Each structure stands twice: as structure tokens, then as C-alpha cells.
Tab-separated table of C-alpha atoms and ligand atoms in Angstrom:
chain	number	residue	atom	x	y	z
A	576	UNK	CA	96.518	-33.719	26.225
A	577	UNK	CA	95.424	-30.401	27.742
A	578	UNK	CA	91.848	-30.417	29.078
A	579	UNK	CA	91.001	-27.143	27.333
A	580	UNK	CA	91.860	-26.051	23.800
A	581	UNK	CA	94.322	-23.144	23.531
A	582	UNK	CA	91.641	-20.516	22.835
A	583	UNK	CA	89.534	-19.240	25.724
A	584	UNK	CA	86.287	-21.144	25.878
A	585	UNK	CA	83.167	-19.591	27.349
A	586	UNK	CA	80.451	-21.835	28.766
A	587	UNK	CA	76.987	-20.906	30.053
A	588	UNK	CA	75.612	-23.300	32.681
A	589	UNK	CA	71.985	-22.897	33.788
A	590	UNK	CA	70.934	-23.660	37.352
A	591	UNK	CA	74.561	-23.413	38.431
A	592	UNK	CA	74.156	-22.169	42.018
A	593	UNK	CA	73.823	-25.714	43.379
A	594	UNK	CA	73.728	-29.438	42.638
A	595	UNK	CA	74.755	-30.769	39.233
A	596	UNK	CA	74.902	-27.249	37.752
A	597	UNK	CA	77.320	-25.952	40.386
A	598	UNK	CA	79.498	-29.071	40.070
A	599	UNK	CA	79.543	-28.583	36.281
A	600	UNK	CA	80.475	-24.897	36.511
A	601	UNK	CA	83.339	-25.750	38.895
A	602	UNK	CA	84.528	-28.668	36.775
A	603	UNK	CA	84.563	-26.540	33.589
A	604	UNK	CA	86.474	-23.778	35.379
A	605	UNK	CA	88.984	-26.337	36.653
A	606	UNK	CA	89.410	-27.467	33.020
A	607	UNK	CA	90.381	-23.881	32.107
A	608	UNK	CA	87.138	-22.368	30.864
A	609	UNK	CA	85.392	-19.094	31.673
A	610	UNK	CA	81.900	-19.691	33.035
A	611	UNK	CA	78.598	-17.823	33.079
A	612	UNK	CA	76.828	-19.057	36.228
A	613	UNK	CA	73.080	-18.744	35.785
A	614	UNK	CA	70.865	-18.964	38.870
A	615	UNK	CA	67.173	-18.580	39.577
A	616	UNK	CA	66.698	-17.546	43.219
A	617	UNK	CA	69.801	-18.003	45.336
A	618	UNK	CA	72.195	-15.146	44.575
A	619	UNK	CA	74.365	-15.971	47.612
A	620	UNK	CA	75.012	-19.543	46.531
A	621	UNK	CA	75.700	-18.410	42.945
A	622	UNK	CA	78.198	-15.870	44.284
A	623	UNK	CA	79.918	-18.606	46.308
A	624	UNK	CA	80.336	-20.699	43.139
A	625	UNK	CA	81.623	-17.604	41.311
A	626	UNK	CA	84.192	-16.905	44.046
A	627	UNK	CA	85.511	-20.451	43.805
A	628	UNK	CA	85.817	-20.092	40.022
A	629	UNK	CA	87.750	-16.837	40.432
A	630	UNK	CA	90.187	-18.523	42.805
A	631	UNK	CA	90.925	-20.985	39.968
A	632	UNK	CA	91.973	-18.000	37.843
A	633	UNK	CA	88.991	-18.127	35.484
A	634	UNK	CA	86.653	-15.318	34.513
A	635	UNK	CA	83.049	-15.636	35.736
A	636	UNK	CA	79.707	-13.877	35.421
A	637	UNK	CA	76.604	-14.559	37.537
A	638	UNK	CA	73.240	-14.092	35.821
A	639	UNK	CA	69.739	-14.303	37.315
A	640	UNK	CA	66.775	-15.468	35.230
A	641	UNK	CA	63.538	-17.440	35.451
A	642	UNK	CA	63.881	-19.891	32.566
A	643	UNK	CA	60.118	-20.409	32.520
A	644	UNK	CA	59.960	-17.044	30.678
A	645	UNK	CA	60.777	-17.118	26.988
A	646	UNK	CA	62.509	-13.703	27.137
A	647	UNK	CA	65.140	-15.068	29.540
A	648	UNK	CA	66.946	-16.888	26.707
A	649	UNK	CA	67.889	-13.837	24.624
A	650	UNK	CA	68.647	-11.831	27.801
A	651	UNK	CA	71.125	-14.424	29.079
A	652	UNK	CA	72.881	-14.857	25.736
A	653	UNK	CA	73.153	-11.101	25.266
A	654	UNK	CA	74.796	-10.701	28.681
A	655	UNK	CA	77.355	-13.433	27.937
A	656	UNK	CA	78.231	-12.104	24.489
A	657	UNK	CA	78.511	-8.571	25.864
A	658	UNK	CA	81.007	-9.775	28.479
A	659	UNK	CA	83.165	-12.119	26.389
A	660	UNK	CA	82.202	-11.537	22.737
A	661	UNK	CA	81.573	-15.269	22.299
A	662	UNK	CA	79.713	-18.318	23.592
A	663	UNK	CA	81.270	-21.731	22.949
A	664	UNK	CA	79.117	-24.137	24.926
A	665	UNK	CA	75.707	-24.166	26.600
A	666	UNK	CA	74.731	-26.557	29.390
A	667	UNK	CA	70.940	-26.677	29.802
A	668	UNK	CA	70.932	-28.016	33.354
A	669	UNK	CA	68.173	-26.115	35.213
A	670	UNK	CA	65.037	-28.093	35.927
A	671	UNK	CA	62.169	-28.389	38.394
A	672	UNK	CA	60.718	-31.498	40.016
A	673	UNK	CA	57.738	-31.602	42.342
A	674	UNK	CA	56.782	-35.004	43.671
A	675	UNK	CA	53.100	-35.364	42.655
A	676	UNK	CA	50.938	-38.359	41.836
A	677	UNK	CA	49.206	-38.153	38.458
A	678	UNK	CA	45.694	-37.837	39.965
A	679	UNK	CA	46.757	-34.730	41.876
A	680	UNK	CA	48.618	-33.088	39.010
A	681	UNK	CA	47.262	-29.573	38.376
A	682	UNK	CA	47.225	-27.698	35.083
A	683	UNK	CA	49.485	-25.030	36.607
A	684	UNK	CA	52.102	-27.557	37.770
A	685	UNK	CA	52.029	-29.322	34.389
A	686	UNK	CA	52.495	-26.026	32.536
A	687	UNK	CA	55.265	-24.813	34.843
A	688	UNK	CA	57.212	-28.094	34.543
A	689	UNK	CA	56.978	-28.072	30.741
A	690	UNK	CA	57.872	-24.356	30.619
A	691	UNK	CA	60.996	-24.692	32.772
A	692	UNK	CA	62.193	-28.175	31.785
A	693	UNK	CA	61.677	-28.220	28.034
A	694	UNK	CA	60.461	-24.877	26.641
A	695	UNK	CA	63.094	-22.880	28.574
A	696	UNK	CA	66.014	-24.941	27.230
A	697	UNK	CA	64.543	-24.716	23.697
A	698	UNK	CA	64.265	-20.913	23.745
A	699	UNK	CA	67.657	-20.486	25.354
A	700	UNK	CA	69.292	-22.739	22.758
A	701	UNK	CA	67.494	-20.870	19.965
A	702	UNK	CA	68.892	-17.585	21.292
A	703	UNK	CA	72.373	-19.080	21.656
A	704	UNK	CA	72.461	-20.789	18.244
A	705	UNK	CA	74.049	-17.935	16.245
A	706	UNK	CA	76.926	-17.557	18.733
A	707	UNK	CA	77.334	-21.337	19.049
A	708	UNK	CA	77.430	-21.742	15.251
A	709	UNK	CA	80.107	-19.062	15.023
A	710	UNK	CA	82.135	-20.791	17.745
A	711	UNK	CA	81.623	-24.326	16.318
A	712	UNK	CA	80.370	-25.014	19.804
A	713	UNK	CA	78.397	-27.561	21.789
A	714	UNK	CA	75.123	-27.938	23.668
A	715	UNK	CA	74.406	-30.418	26.446
A	716	UNK	CA	70.874	-31.042	27.726
A	717	UNK	CA	70.465	-32.516	31.195
A	718	UNK	CA	67.586	-34.976	30.805
A	719	UNK	CA	66.987	-37.903	33.191
A	720	UNK	CA	66.660	-41.685	33.260
A	721	UNK	CA	62.954	-41.108	33.867
A	722	UNK	CA	62.708	-39.990	30.219
A	723	UNK	CA	63.025	-43.721	29.473
A	724	UNK	CA	61.880	-45.415	32.683
A	725	UNK	CA	58.965	-43.134	33.543
A	726	UNK	CA	58.321	-41.830	37.058
A	727	UNK	CA	55.712	-42.897	39.605
A	728	UNK	CA	55.356	-39.381	41.068
A	729	UNK	CA	56.354	-37.055	38.247
A	730	UNK	CA	54.563	-37.759	34.966
A	731	UNK	CA	54.948	-34.069	34.044
A	732	UNK	CA	58.682	-34.212	34.802
A	733	UNK	CA	59.216	-37.449	32.833
A	734	UNK	CA	57.217	-36.067	29.882
A	735	UNK	CA	59.366	-32.928	29.856
A	736	UNK	CA	62.625	-34.891	30.177
A	737	UNK	CA	61.550	-37.199	27.313
A	738	UNK	CA	60.727	-34.076	25.303
A	739	UNK	CA	64.289	-32.877	25.866
A	740	UNK	CA	65.597	-36.010	24.140
A	741	UNK	CA	63.527	-35.246	21.028
A	742	UNK	CA	64.727	-31.653	21.176
A	743	UNK	CA	68.356	-32.693	21.602
A	744	UNK	CA	68.267	-35.192	18.758
A	745	UNK	CA	66.496	-32.695	16.454
A	746	UNK	CA	68.930	-29.884	17.172
A	747	UNK	CA	71.852	-32.253	16.608
A	748	UNK	CA	70.512	-32.640	13.060
A	749	UNK	CA	69.511	-29.032	12.534
A	750	UNK	CA	72.596	-27.332	13.970
A	751	UNK	CA	75.032	-29.747	12.284
A	752	UNK	CA	77.731	-29.524	11.128
A	753	UNK	CA	78.559	-26.445	13.228
A	754	UNK	CA	77.242	-27.324	16.685
A	755	UNK	CA	77.344	-30.675	18.501
A	756	UNK	CA	74.262	-31.403	20.616
A	757	UNK	CA	74.031	-34.190	23.191
A	758	UNK	CA	72.099	-35.155	26.304
A	759	UNK	CA	73.063	-36.718	29.622
A	760	UNK	CA	70.640	-38.907	31.552
A	761	UNK	CA	71.443	-38.803	35.252
A	762	UNK	CA	70.033	-41.526	37.488
A	763	UNK	CA	69.630	-40.912	41.226
A	764	UNK	CA	72.069	-38.127	42.096
A	765	UNK	CA	72.641	-36.750	45.600
A	766	UNK	CA	71.345	-33.162	45.272
A	767	UNK	CA	68.438	-31.076	46.606
A	768	UNK	CA	66.124	-33.003	44.258
A	769	UNK	CA	66.505	-36.103	46.475
A	770	UNK	CA	66.523	-34.115	49.735
A	771	UNK	CA	62.882	-35.010	50.455
A	772	UNK	CA	63.665	-38.746	50.502
A	773	UNK	CA	62.940	-40.675	53.694
A	774	UNK	CA	65.732	-43.019	54.846
A	775	UNK	CA	63.718	-45.971	53.569
A	776	UNK	CA	63.236	-44.379	50.164
A	777	UNK	CA	66.973	-43.658	49.935
A	778	UNK	CA	67.812	-47.272	50.830
A	779	UNK	CA	65.408	-48.609	48.232
A	780	UNK	CA	67.008	-46.348	45.594
A	781	UNK	CA	70.448	-47.681	46.544
A	782	UNK	CA	69.222	-51.264	46.247
A	783	UNK	CA	67.785	-50.529	42.805
A	784	UNK	CA	71.071	-49.214	41.363
A	785	UNK	CA	73.450	-51.924	40.064
A	786	UNK	CA	76.459	-49.978	41.401
A	787	UNK	CA	74.780	-49.970	44.826
A	788	UNK	CA	74.737	-46.241	45.610
A	789	UNK	CA	73.314	-42.915	44.444
A	790	UNK	CA	75.612	-40.815	42.273
A	791	UNK	CA	77.462	-37.588	43.049
A	792	UNK	CA	76.953	-34.300	41.205
A	793	UNK	CA	80.616	-34.236	40.155
A	794	UNK	CA	80.160	-37.610	38.425
A	795	UNK	CA	77.491	-36.077	36.187
A	796	UNK	CA	79.618	-32.938	35.747
A	797	UNK	CA	82.476	-35.073	34.370
A	798	UNK	CA	80.183	-36.481	31.656
A	799	UNK	CA	78.879	-33.016	30.777
A	800	UNK	CA	82.419	-31.592	30.588
A	801	UNK	CA	83.432	-34.477	28.308
A	802	UNK	CA	80.500	-33.823	25.932
A	803	UNK	CA	81.289	-30.072	25.863
A	804	UNK	CA	84.964	-30.600	25.181
A	805	UNK	CA	87.361	-31.465	22.383
A	806	UNK	CA	87.515	-35.175	23.279
A	807	UNK	CA	83.869	-35.500	22.141
A	808	UNK	CA	84.580	-33.933	18.730
A	809	UNK	CA	82.818	-36.740	16.786
A	810	UNK	CA	79.891	-37.164	19.166
A	811	UNK	CA	76.552	-35.518	18.396
A	812	UNK	CA	72.913	-36.538	18.783
A	813	UNK	CA	73.838	-39.049	21.437
A	814	UNK	CA	72.723	-39.702	24.996
A	815	UNK	CA	75.015	-40.581	27.864
A	816	UNK	CA	73.450	-42.239	30.917
A	817	UNK	CA	75.190	-41.450	34.226
A	818	UNK	CA	73.136	-43.705	36.403
A	819	UNK	CA	75.170	-46.511	37.967
A	820	UNK	CA	73.612	-48.977	35.529
A	821	UNK	CA	69.974	-48.145	36.317
A	822	UNK	CA	69.106	-47.842	32.634
A	823	UNK	CA	71.952	-47.893	30.103
B	2030	LIG	P1	68.684	-28.948	42.048
B	2030	LIG	O1	67.280	-28.821	42.468
B	2030	LIG	O2	69.764	-28.666	43.013
B	2030	LIG	O3	68.953	-28.036	40.757
B	2030	LIG	C1	67.940	-27.541	39.922
B	2030	LIG	C2	68.404	-26.207	39.380
B	2030	LIG	O4	67.409	-25.696	38.465
B	2030	LIG	C3	68.555	-25.173	40.495
B	2030	LIG	O5	69.746	-24.450	40.315
B	2030	LIG	C4	67.344	-24.267	40.290
B	2030	LIG	O6	67.568	-22.936	40.679
B	2030	LIG	C5	67.148	-24.356	38.789
B	2030	LIG	N1	65.787	-23.958	38.442
B	2030	LIG	C6	64.623	-24.490	38.923
B	2030	LIG	N2	63.578	-23.787	38.436
B	2030	LIG	C7	64.088	-22.799	37.647
B	2030	LIG	C8	63.517	-21.754	36.883
B	2030	LIG	N3	62.191	-21.533	36.825
B	2030	LIG	N4	64.334	-20.906	36.205
B	2030	LIG	C9	65.657	-21.086	36.259
B	2030	LIG	N5	66.271	-22.059	36.960
B	2030	LIG	C10	65.482	-22.908	37.652
B	2030	LIG	O7	68.840	-30.426	41.500
B	2030	LIG	P2	69.913	-31.110	40.529
B	2030	LIG	O8	69.810	-32.532	40.808
B	2030	LIG	O9	71.218	-30.435	40.592
B	2030	LIG	O10	69.233	-30.857	39.099
B	2030	LIG	C11	69.949	-30.430	37.959
B	2030	LIG	C12	69.353	-31.074	36.721
B	2030	LIG	O11	69.560	-32.486	36.784
B	2030	LIG	C13	67.846	-30.870	36.595
B	2030	LIG	O12	67.498	-30.636	35.254
B	2030	LIG	C14	67.289	-32.199	37.061
B	2030	LIG	O13	66.018	-32.453	36.525
B	2030	LIG	C15	68.351	-33.126	36.513
B	2030	LIG	N6	68.361	-34.467	37.130
B	2030	LIG	C16	68.634	-34.634	38.445
B	2030	LIG	C17	68.617	-35.913	39.000
B	2030	LIG	C18	68.904	-36.177	40.470
B	2030	LIG	O14	68.673	-37.301	40.928
B	2030	LIG	N7	69.411	-35.248	41.227
B	2030	LIG	C19	68.322	-37.008	38.186
B	2030	LIG	C20	68.056	-36.804	36.851
B	2030	LIG	C21	68.079	-35.527	36.322
């Protein structure tokens, strides 16, 4: 079975200059799709991802935006539709995490986390909905195991990631039957988000995971690509944990 359907499929991946987003953009390109690589600050890294996608023979567009601004959603969708005339799948991957105990949590940090991690994906998906409906497309939200487990130093982050699950489930109902909407829940994945870990903290994470190690970005990308693609044609409103057994 071919990985991609015969028609060209266009996917927008947010936060695609690094980590899980970059791995997802590369995986989707390898599967034969054209990819819009959104980035926030690092144009050089986004361009590196774009170059790799071009060498696979796929079309690519890099797009800068702060997803904490509501206007970014319509701007991104407009740029994609102008380039390709369609948008078939949207991967809401971008997110911010700042390790903070609850007592020290400021109003600004709370607002910023909710803006970027849950409001941004909502406004972007709202802007993309007409094109996605037309394409009979798919949306994937990148939530987190902390949506279920909670987080000892990231109550704002866990609240936002739990909010994404309510959003995902609601949009699965509201955009049906045209658009499938699902969420992935990564566990501990080896990206910049874990870069601040001490060696001890890393070892304790590894001990906590039933599979005995942290995950790789490409392992999450594989789940996202599955949910975007034709093999998930009867899957909507569901959550897929990619967490080594941390919380199924
Ligand atoms: P990462 O820090 O490398 O990636 C985060 C991405 O979000 C970056 O590309 C960044 O530019 C983008 N971003 C941050 N603020 C933004 C803003 N204001 N506007 C637009 N983009 C912004 O880490 P990652 O692990 O690759 O994270 C990807 C997603 O996976 C995030 O949503 C994260 O919460 C989620 N996640 C990660 C883990 C993990 O252990 N790594 C676990 C669970 C969930």
C-alpha cells in the first residue's frame, strides 16, 4: 500500500524547525507529501528542514509566525492556500514549556502558555477549517501525557495540554464528517524541552518509563503521520499515547 494517496497532499506543521515538529515535517515529506514548515524564531533551522524536504523531491514553504497572536492563524492558512490552492492536514505541534513551581507562576507566564498552547491551535484550526473541510482532511493536536498525569513544575502547561484534549474531542464532533481530528500524547521525548534536565533527572525519567528509555522525536512523528494519513480513515476524536507505557 503506498504511504501517500495518489493526489498531492499538503500538510502544515507548526513548530517544525526542531524537535517533534521537524521530525514530523521530514516524515511526512518522506511519505510523499508537500509540507509547510512553520517556525517561530529560528529561520536557519527551518531552512535546514526545508532543504532536506526539497532533496526528497517534495515542495516546501517556510512560514514564520508567533502562534500566541490570534491573527497568525489566518495569515498562515492564507499563505499555504496561496501556494498550493489546498490544505489537507494540519499538525498543531508548537508549544511552550517553562519549568515553574505553582507558587512562582506569574499571570504573564500563565497567559502566554495558554495563548500559545491552546488558544493558538484553536484559532489556527478555525482558520484552516474551510480548506480542511473541502479537502476531507485531518487535524492532529500534540498534547502531552501531563494532560492526564499532571506536572509538578508546569501546572499552566498541563492545564493547556488538557484543554487541547477537550478542543480536539469537540472539533472531532463539530468538523465531522468532513475532517478527522485526533490528538497524540507524547511522554518524555528527547528534544529541547528536556534539554534542561540534570543527569539525575534524566535517569529518574528513564526509570519511570516501562520501556526503560525516553522516546525519540521520530517515534512521535510516526504516530502523527499515521493519524494524518489514509490508514487512519476511521479514526477521529481519539487520543494516541506515545509514551513508552507511562500512561496508556
Ligand atoms: P521544542 O521546544 O523543540 O519544540 C517546540 C516548538 O514550538 C518549537 O519549534 C518552537 O519554536 C515552537 N513554539 C514555541 N513557542 C511558540 C510561539 N509563541 N509561536 C510559535 N511557535 C512556538 O520541543 P518538542 O518536544 O519538539 O515539542 C513539540 C510539542 O510536543 C510541543 O507542543 C510540546 O509541548 C509537546 N510535547 C513534548 C514532549 C517532550 O518530552 N519533548 C512531551 C509531551 C509533549
